[in-house]
């Protein structure tokens, strides 16, 4: 049985329209003509306080490492993750440097100097750009291997450069980073457009989840070397949970460490969501077909027999969807209930 593809440019259902305003603890501070927030306005996702010093326009917040960071209208910003480069621009900022995936995976507008791959940013190249703010990830791992920017962040701070680390996995994480970035740039309107309006669309999708239904789900990333099951602490796993799905990896925890076809067959999920790593990687797609759709045992799974075996768009589920998070929610909703 073939795989139904839910790609961004494909024929999946049109997104549910509608904009709903979600409540925030306080209004964001912005530039001339906009009211400043009350002190200690909370970040929607991180829970860290965001403070603005009215006299200097300095913004203070706590980053993902638990460090208190103070930033005042930075002019030379470097982003060491493509998604962070995109988020900074969504907040109205400009960049002088970014990791190579910013141009490869995101449509950034800034003319930037590449500072290398996000798995190993070039310290000397970053310093040479003389940044007044560097955006880095506090997460580890990626592309099936281990990577970390936190140690590099300390080296940059030792050189007198301000570094802010974020961890963005879920929509709430994205909303929290966008909140901080728009507070720094003074663009509350862009938090409304690229954050709160997206939140409203997601809320509309959540409201349609059928009461009493809890389809079981296998979510996984497949690449040339194998398959990695996605738990609730991943992007696709968190969306599944929010939309009422029951991730089989939440009860069959061994799957998170050691992918086992026998375990999947025993769990017999109602829906299978597969993210091919590298949407033009022939080896990954070949592995996907050989290990799943063309395997006789898989053909007997309920998800396959009922045509609920989905190949998801890497642009929405491998990379960070940013202002397109509502599209990712819609895709998963359709896979579970349409």
Phi, psi and omega in degrees: 000138182284168180262134172281128180261126177251074183263158186301324181267008185276204188250023180293162189303151177296145182293147177292126183277168175127141179236128178233137180270127179261151182285142174238161181297319177209168174287150177286150173284145175216190188283201184306133177090004180233140184290145178278152181282167173291155179302150175062038176297128188280145174285137185298328185251316189276339182079358181281149179282141175245121183241142176240133173268109189303321185292328186245352185063022176284142179242132179241133180210169177255126183272186186291347176271355185086012180268140176277123184243134175241127183229139178232101175041066181295143181252334183237098187247136176242134177244126183262016171221138179301318180294325179290325175299317181293317179297319180298319177290324176298335178273003179093009182267166176239157185238151171251342180208152179200157175294159188298332181289348177297318179278329184285321190245350183225148182269076181274148184265335184292146171276108188240157169265133179288136177249024176095181180291149182295339178284341180206070180300149183273109183300314182295322180293321178297312181298322181298335179281353179052055183285151170259358173202132175239128178262123183227164180263142174266357179281158176239154179093173181143142181055034176080001181229179181265137174208153181209136177256354186296319179296320178295324179301319179296322179296320178293320178294325176296335178271006176086017181258136179283129180234135174240125181255137179232158174232109184241107177240316184254172177299320179299323176297314178301315181299321179294317179293318179298322179300314180294316182295319179289333175292321178294316183279347182075026183248072178300330180296328180280334171294320177298311185290311188263358179237292186294322179291325175295319177302318179298319179295320178296318179300322178296323178292315179302322182296341182269357180298124182297134179292138174085351178266141178213073181297139178279144190223137165253121176244132184207154170255133178245140180218178188300335183263356181155206183227138179237117181287141183257123179270188183292344181268017176248170182299305181293323179296322180292323179292318177305313181296317181294333181262018171088006178281156177249107181287121183296337179288342178289334178253329177258073189296337181298334180297331182292332181261324186220101179299127182227118178297325180298320179293319179297317179298320179293321180285333177045068183294151177287333184218140177238125180243117183243129175252110176286126180281116183088094187289355173239014182274105182299324181295320180294318180292323177298317178297320179302313181292315185292324186267349183233279191300325183268000180277126183303324181295323180293330181297341180268353179292147181301319182298320182286314181297328181265012178059043175240048178240105193246136170261117186267152181290120178302332180297335180259334189237346174259314172273172178278127182285344176052242183289359178255017181303324181297328177295320178297318178298319181296318179300313180293320178302314181297322179295324183278323193234342185286000000 
